[in-house]
Amino acid sequence: MKHHKIKDDRGRPYTLKGVLGRGASGIVVDAIDPNGEAVAIKFERDRSDEDYAPGHADLEGEHRRRVHIDDKTIVQVRELIQVNGRDALVMDKVDGLDSSFIAEAAGGLSARALCQLGRQVLRPLINDPDYLHKDLKSDAVLLKRSGDIALVDLGGMRVGDGDGGHSSGQSVLTKIYAAPERAVPGQATQKSDVYSLGVLLLQLKSGLRASDFKLTSTREALRDKLDPGEPLDRLIADLMSASPEHRPSPQEASRRLSELEAQVSDQPSLRDQSGAHYDSERHKQRSKPSLRRAMDELVASLGAAVEETLENEPTVDIEPGPDLDEGDTDPPIGATTPVAPAPSPPAPGPGPEPEPQRGGGSALVVVLILAVVALLAALGWVLTRDQDGDGVVDLVDACPEQAE
């Protein structure tokens, strides 16, 4: 995997290692900062990109709002930088996957897992009445192997007295998850996020990933299958009520999720389902050729800011395998390990000695002993025989050549 050394507009070095994900608001890259720490950098989408969305691309506004957040569920922002005049947001690196990837691999999350995920999503809303995410969706809710979540893609977030809007005046939302009142600018409330959570739970219950959950007709078909007799289905339907007045508050929704979780404690937890599928899904997603192409396109767009590209030919990518324990730490994305050189072929020599037949070792020893005894007997006969017939055996008789 190629690594690219760049410098921001203040001359500070960063190393880009690979694209972690793409969205309407930007491209997120695995990177190393000037202090040698692993970070994620979210670059504004290239304005010539066909997927560029001006309403999403306000990284400066996202930085301004997120620096005031102190919640472990929300990925923390470090600073806003510029690279060749292009905005980029430096964030803590989180090793997590689009929650829909795990849901698809599991064939849909269990009721218990959905309750645990929903309560984590609601936590920032409960802790801060001024907080709004405004664009909740499966790829904004990253799921870790541990079952914890991380909220990302907060370009539309509102905190405190700020209006959370963009200079372009466009609303930030993903239509299929958006509450009906979001059609009118400025009408978003915390109950709008509650609606989006209901849609997300509906999607993760079905096991559909984001790429298969883009049409309103798909969402409505799944909603029609909800069973009012099932507590979880009834709660999802309430979260997705068309009127904000009929939706539960974040506090009420969290309470109902907690009660339901206690009723289904025998089902797999979010930790169980994420842990069972995390490594295989992580390997599958990080190996996608489309992410490598996205990296090449990003580097090309950064122009003179790119100082060096390391081919890393003598190394191989480390990918976590299923043998990682719960407490193990994943290697950073794109981490490498040296490949040992191939050993030289051995010099030609005699072939291996034939292996004696099994059970023949003892017989061979007996034969050798008998041969030695026979040889000694023959030698004794030669030395002791009476060659001249006088009844006296001497060395002259035994060695006639010495008598001459």
PDB file of C-alpha atoms in Angstrom, residues 105-267:
ATOM      1  CA  ALA A 105     -23.212  -9.842   8.167  1.00  0.00           C
ATOM      2  CA  ALA A 106     -25.334 -10.842  11.180  1.00  0.00           C
ATOM      3  CA  GLY A 107     -28.523 -11.116   9.118  1.00  0.00           C
ATOM      4  CA  GLY A 108     -29.970  -8.201  11.101  1.00  0.00           C
ATOM      5  CA  LEU A 109     -29.171  -7.022  14.630  1.00  0.00           C
ATOM      6  CA  SER A 110     -31.031  -8.641  17.508  1.00  0.00           C
ATOM      7  CA  ALA A 111     -33.594  -6.690  19.538  1.00  0.00           C
ATOM      8  CA  ARG A 112     -31.141  -6.538  22.434  1.00  0.00           C
ATOM      9  CA  ALA A 113     -28.342  -5.191  20.212  1.00  0.00           C
ATOM     10  CA  LEU A 114     -30.677  -2.580  18.693  1.00  0.00           C
ATOM     11  CA  CYS A 115     -31.694  -1.387  22.152  1.00  0.00           C
ATOM     12  CA  GLN A 116     -28.055  -0.995  23.169  1.00  0.00           C
ATOM     13  CA  LEU A 117     -27.162   0.889  19.993  1.00  0.00           C
ATOM     14  CA  GLY A 118     -30.200   3.166  20.238  1.00  0.00           C
ATOM     15  CA  ARG A 119     -29.432   4.155  23.826  1.00  0.00           C
ATOM     16  CA  GLN A 120     -25.864   5.101  22.858  1.00  0.00           C
ATOM     17  CA  VAL A 121     -27.106   7.271  19.970  1.00  0.00           C
ATOM     18  CA  LEU A 122     -29.529   9.057  22.299  1.00  0.00           C
ATOM     19  CA  ARG A 123     -26.932   9.773  25.003  1.00  0.00           C
ATOM     20  CA  PRO A 124     -25.634  13.106  23.593  1.00  0.00           C
ATOM     21  CA  LEU A 125     -29.215  14.300  23.048  1.00  0.00           C
ATOM     22  CA  ILE A 126     -30.043  13.552  26.677  1.00  0.00           C
ATOM     23  CA  ASN A 127     -26.834  15.067  28.077  1.00  0.00           C
ATOM     24  CA  ASP A 128     -27.167  18.334  26.129  1.00  0.00           C
ATOM     25  CA  PRO A 129     -30.648  19.687  25.249  1.00  0.00           C
ATOM     26  CA  ASP A 130     -29.041  22.015  22.685  1.00  0.00           C
ATOM     27  CA  TYR A 131     -27.361  19.193  20.784  1.00  0.00           C
ATOM     28  CA  LEU A 132     -28.646  18.039  17.391  1.00  0.00           C
ATOM     29  CA  HIS A 133     -26.896  15.656  15.027  1.00  0.00           C
ATOM     30  CA  LYS A 134     -29.227  16.453  12.109  1.00  0.00           C
ATOM     31  CA  ASP A 135     -27.862  13.725   9.800  1.00  0.00           C
ATOM     32  CA  LEU A 136     -28.113  10.398  11.635  1.00  0.00           C
ATOM     33  CA  LYS A 137     -27.600   7.416   9.298  1.00  0.00           C
ATOM     34  CA  SER A 138     -25.811   4.075   9.342  1.00  0.00           C
ATOM     35  CA  ASP A 139     -22.443   5.361   8.130  1.00  0.00           C
ATOM     36  CA  ALA A 140     -22.536   8.173  10.704  1.00  0.00           C
ATOM     37  CA  VAL A 141     -22.903   5.579  13.466  1.00  0.00           C
ATOM     38  CA  LEU A 142     -19.662   3.606  13.480  1.00  0.00           C
ATOM     39  CA  LEU A 143     -19.661   0.318  15.349  1.00  0.00           C
ATOM     40  CA  LYS A 144     -16.526  -0.924  17.108  1.00  0.00           C
ATOM     41  CA  ARG A 145     -15.638  -4.537  17.845  1.00  0.00           C
ATOM     42  CA  SER A 146     -16.398  -3.861  21.516  1.00  0.00           C
ATOM     43  CA  GLY A 147     -20.017  -2.941  20.737  1.00  0.00           C
ATOM     44  CA  ASP A 148     -19.429   0.759  21.482  1.00  0.00           C
ATOM     45  CA  ILE A 149     -20.398   3.308  18.845  1.00  0.00           C
ATOM     46  CA  ALA A 150     -18.812   6.501  17.559  1.00  0.00           C
ATOM     47  CA  LEU A 151     -20.839   9.315  16.002  1.00  0.00           C
ATOM     48  CA  VAL A 152     -19.243  10.974  12.981  1.00  0.00           C
ATOM     49  CA  ASP A 153     -20.239  13.076   9.973  1.00  0.00           C
ATOM     50  CA  LEU A 154     -21.458  15.953  12.119  1.00  0.00           C
ATOM     51  CA  GLY A 155     -21.447  18.688   9.482  1.00  0.00           C
ATOM     52  CA  GLY A 156     -25.014  19.668  10.312  1.00  0.00           C
ATOM     53  CA  MET A 157     -24.700  19.388  14.056  1.00  0.00           C
ATOM     54  CA  ARG A 158     -26.037  22.203  16.201  1.00  0.00           C
ATOM     55  CA  VAL A 159     -24.723  22.978  19.667  1.00  0.00           C
ATOM     56  CA  GLY A 160     -25.694  25.859  21.944  1.00  0.00           C
ATOM     57  CA  ASP A 161     -27.029  29.047  20.413  1.00  0.00           C
ATOM     58  CA  GLY A 162     -25.509  28.515  16.967  1.00  0.00           C
ATOM     59  CA  ASP A 163     -27.928  27.834  14.155  1.00  0.00           C
ATOM     60  CA  GLY A 164     -25.799  25.018  12.790  1.00  0.00           C
ATOM     61  CA  GLY A 165     -26.438  26.179   9.256  1.00  0.00           C
ATOM     62  CA  HIS A 166     -24.065  26.580   6.339  1.00  0.00           C
ATOM     63  CA  SER A 167     -23.033  29.633   4.418  1.00  0.00           C
ATOM     64  CA  SER A 168     -24.723  28.146   1.395  1.00  0.00           C
ATOM     65  CA  GLY A 169     -28.047  28.043   3.239  1.00  0.00           C
ATOM     66  CA  GLN A 170     -28.616  24.441   2.206  1.00  0.00           C
ATOM     67  CA  SER A 171     -29.967  21.926   4.678  1.00  0.00           C
ATOM     68  CA  VAL A 172     -27.773  18.993   5.662  1.00  0.00           C
ATOM     69  CA  LEU A 173     -29.665  15.692   5.621  1.00  0.00           C
ATOM     70  CA  THR A 174     -29.885  12.283   4.021  1.00  0.00           C
ATOM     71  CA  LYS A 175     -33.406  12.173   2.695  1.00  0.00           C
ATOM     72  CA  ILE A 176     -34.379   8.598   3.544  1.00  0.00           C
ATOM     73  CA  TYR A 177     -33.529   9.149   7.247  1.00  0.00           C
ATOM     74  CA  ALA A 178     -34.924  12.702   7.471  1.00  0.00           C
ATOM     75  CA  ALA A 179     -38.048  13.525   9.461  1.00  0.00           C
ATOM     76  CA  PRO A 180     -40.944  15.080   7.470  1.00  0.00           C
ATOM     77  CA  GLU A 181     -40.513  18.492   9.139  1.00  0.00           C
ATOM     78  CA  ARG A 182     -36.976  18.712   7.760  1.00  0.00           C
ATOM     79  CA  ALA A 183     -38.520  19.649   4.420  1.00  0.00           C
ATOM     80  CA  VAL A 184     -38.901  23.143   5.910  1.00  0.00           C
ATOM     81  CA  PRO A 185     -35.534  24.792   6.708  1.00  0.00           C
ATOM     82  CA  GLY A 186     -34.979  25.611  10.363  1.00  0.00           C
ATOM     83  CA  GLN A 187     -37.560  23.147  11.707  1.00  0.00           C
ATOM     84  CA  ALA A 188     -35.117  20.519  13.036  1.00  0.00           C
ATOM     85  CA  THR A 189     -35.484  19.584  16.702  1.00  0.00           C
ATOM     86  CA  GLN A 190     -34.204  16.760  18.877  1.00  0.00           C
ATOM     87  CA  LYS A 191     -37.313  14.824  17.895  1.00  0.00           C
ATOM     88  CA  SER A 192     -36.078  15.024  14.302  1.00  0.00           C
ATOM     89  CA  ASP A 193     -33.050  13.018  15.440  1.00  0.00           C
ATOM     90  CA  VAL A 194     -35.428  10.628  17.238  1.00  0.00           C
ATOM     91  CA  TYR A 195     -37.192  10.010  13.900  1.00  0.00           C
ATOM     92  CA  SER A 196     -33.858   9.346  12.174  1.00  0.00           C
ATOM     93  CA  LEU A 197     -32.952   6.883  14.932  1.00  0.00           C
ATOM     94  CA  GLY A 198     -36.190   5.007  14.267  1.00  0.00           C
ATOM     95  CA  VAL A 199     -35.307   4.704  10.578  1.00  0.00           C
ATOM     96  CA  LEU A 200     -31.791   3.539  11.479  1.00  0.00           C
ATOM     97  CA  LEU A 201     -33.127   0.849  13.838  1.00  0.00           C
ATOM     98  CA  LEU A 202     -35.550  -0.279  11.119  1.00  0.00           C
ATOM     99  CA  GLN A 203     -32.661  -0.623   8.666  1.00  0.00           C
ATOM    100  CA  LEU A 204     -30.324  -2.456  11.071  1.00  0.00           C
ATOM    101  CA  LYS A 205     -33.133  -4.823  12.120  1.00  0.00           C
ATOM    102  CA  SER A 206     -33.590  -5.794   8.457  1.00  0.00           C
ATOM    103  CA  GLY A 207     -29.855  -6.246   7.833  1.00  0.00           C
ATOM    104  CA  LEU A 208     -29.789  -3.909   4.829  1.00  0.00           C
ATOM    105  CA  ARG A 209     -26.595  -1.936   4.283  1.00  0.00           C
ATOM    106  CA  ALA A 210     -26.654   1.722   3.252  1.00  0.00           C
ATOM    107  CA  SER A 211     -26.150   0.958  -0.453  1.00  0.00           C
ATOM    108  CA  ASP A 212     -29.367  -1.112  -0.427  1.00  0.00           C
ATOM    109  CA  PHE A 213     -31.326   1.365   1.682  1.00  0.00           C
ATOM    110  CA  LYS A 214     -31.550   4.452  -0.503  1.00  0.00           C
ATOM    111  CA  LEU A 215     -35.159   4.513  -1.690  1.00  0.00           C
ATOM    112  CA  THR A 216     -38.111   5.820   0.290  1.00  0.00           C
ATOM    113  CA  SER A 217     -40.109   2.895  -1.089  1.00  0.00           C
ATOM    114  CA  THR A 218     -37.660   0.482   0.579  1.00  0.00           C
ATOM    115  CA  ARG A 219     -38.089   2.229   3.922  1.00  0.00           C
ATOM    116  CA  GLU A 220     -41.872   2.250   3.660  1.00  0.00           C
ATOM    117  CA  ALA A 221     -41.998  -1.419   2.656  1.00  0.00           C
ATOM    118  CA  LEU A 222     -40.039  -2.315   5.794  1.00  0.00           C
ATOM    119  CA  ARG A 223     -42.230  -0.080   7.945  1.00  0.00           C
ATOM    120  CA  ASP A 224     -45.346  -1.816   6.634  1.00  0.00           C
ATOM    121  CA  LYS A 225     -43.964  -5.118   7.935  1.00  0.00           C
ATOM    122  CA  LEU A 226     -43.665  -3.872  11.516  1.00  0.00           C
ATOM    123  CA  ASP A 227     -45.797  -5.908  13.906  1.00  0.00           C
ATOM    124  CA  PRO A 228     -47.620  -3.727  16.497  1.00  0.00           C
ATOM    125  CA  GLY A 229     -47.728  -6.752  18.755  1.00  0.00           C
ATOM    126  CA  GLU A 230     -43.934  -6.843  19.012  1.00  0.00           C
ATOM    127  CA  PRO A 231     -42.547  -4.347  21.579  1.00  0.00           C
ATOM    128  CA  LEU A 232     -39.522  -3.396  19.446  1.00  0.00           C
ATOM    129  CA  ASP A 233     -41.578  -2.945  16.281  1.00  0.00           C
ATOM    130  CA  ARG A 234     -44.078  -0.810  18.184  1.00  0.00           C
ATOM    131  CA  LEU A 235     -41.273   1.377  19.542  1.00  0.00           C
ATOM    132  CA  ILE A 236     -39.723   1.838  16.076  1.00  0.00           C
ATOM    133  CA  ALA A 237     -43.128   2.826  14.702  1.00  0.00           C
ATOM    134  CA  ASP A 238     -43.508   5.410  17.489  1.00  0.00           C
ATOM    135  CA  LEU A 239     -40.040   6.843  16.821  1.00  0.00           C
ATOM    136  CA  MET A 240     -41.011   7.232  13.155  1.00  0.00           C
ATOM    137  CA  SER A 241     -44.328   8.974  13.778  1.00  0.00           C
ATOM    138  CA  ALA A 242     -44.995  11.599  11.125  1.00  0.00           C
ATOM    139  CA  SER A 243     -45.851  14.221  13.730  1.00  0.00           C
ATOM    140  CA  PRO A 244     -43.105  15.287  16.189  1.00  0.00           C
ATOM    141  CA  GLU A 245     -45.743  15.574  18.914  1.00  0.00           C
ATOM    142  CA  HIS A 246     -46.420  11.838  18.680  1.00  0.00           C
ATOM    143  CA  ARG A 247     -42.765  10.825  18.978  1.00  0.00           C
ATOM    144  CA  PRO A 248     -41.177  10.107  22.351  1.00  0.00           C
ATOM    145  CA  SER A 249     -38.565  12.498  23.676  1.00  0.00           C
ATOM    146  CA  PRO A 250     -34.932  11.281  23.760  1.00  0.00           C
ATOM    147  CA  GLN A 251     -35.341  10.574  27.482  1.00  0.00           C
ATOM    148  CA  GLU A 252     -38.561   8.598  26.999  1.00  0.00           C
ATOM    149  CA  ALA A 253     -37.134   6.695  24.027  1.00  0.00           C
ATOM    150  CA  SER A 254     -34.041   5.733  26.053  1.00  0.00           C
ATOM    151  CA  ARG A 255     -36.202   4.552  28.966  1.00  0.00           C
ATOM    152  CA  ARG A 256     -38.318   2.339  26.701  1.00  0.00           C
ATOM    153  CA  LEU A 257     -35.220   0.900  25.034  1.00  0.00           C
ATOM    154  CA  SER A 258     -33.765   0.071  28.450  1.00  0.00           C
ATOM    155  CA  GLU A 259     -36.964  -1.702  29.551  1.00  0.00           C
ATOM    156  CA  LEU A 260     -37.126  -3.663  26.318  1.00  0.00           C
ATOM    157  CA  GLU A 261     -33.471  -4.666  26.606  1.00  0.00           C
ATOM    158  CA  ALA A 262     -34.171  -6.219  30.007  1.00  0.00           C
ATOM    159  CA  GLN A 263     -36.926  -8.346  28.428  1.00  0.00           C
ATOM    160  CA  VAL A 264     -34.640  -9.789  25.732  1.00  0.00           C
ATOM    161  CA  SER A 265     -31.505 -10.329  27.810  1.00  0.00           C
ATOM    162  CA  ASP A 266     -31.130 -13.856  26.418  1.00  0.00           C
ATOM    163  CA  GLN A 267     -30.492 -12.524  22.881  1.00  0.00           C
TER     164      GLN A 267
END
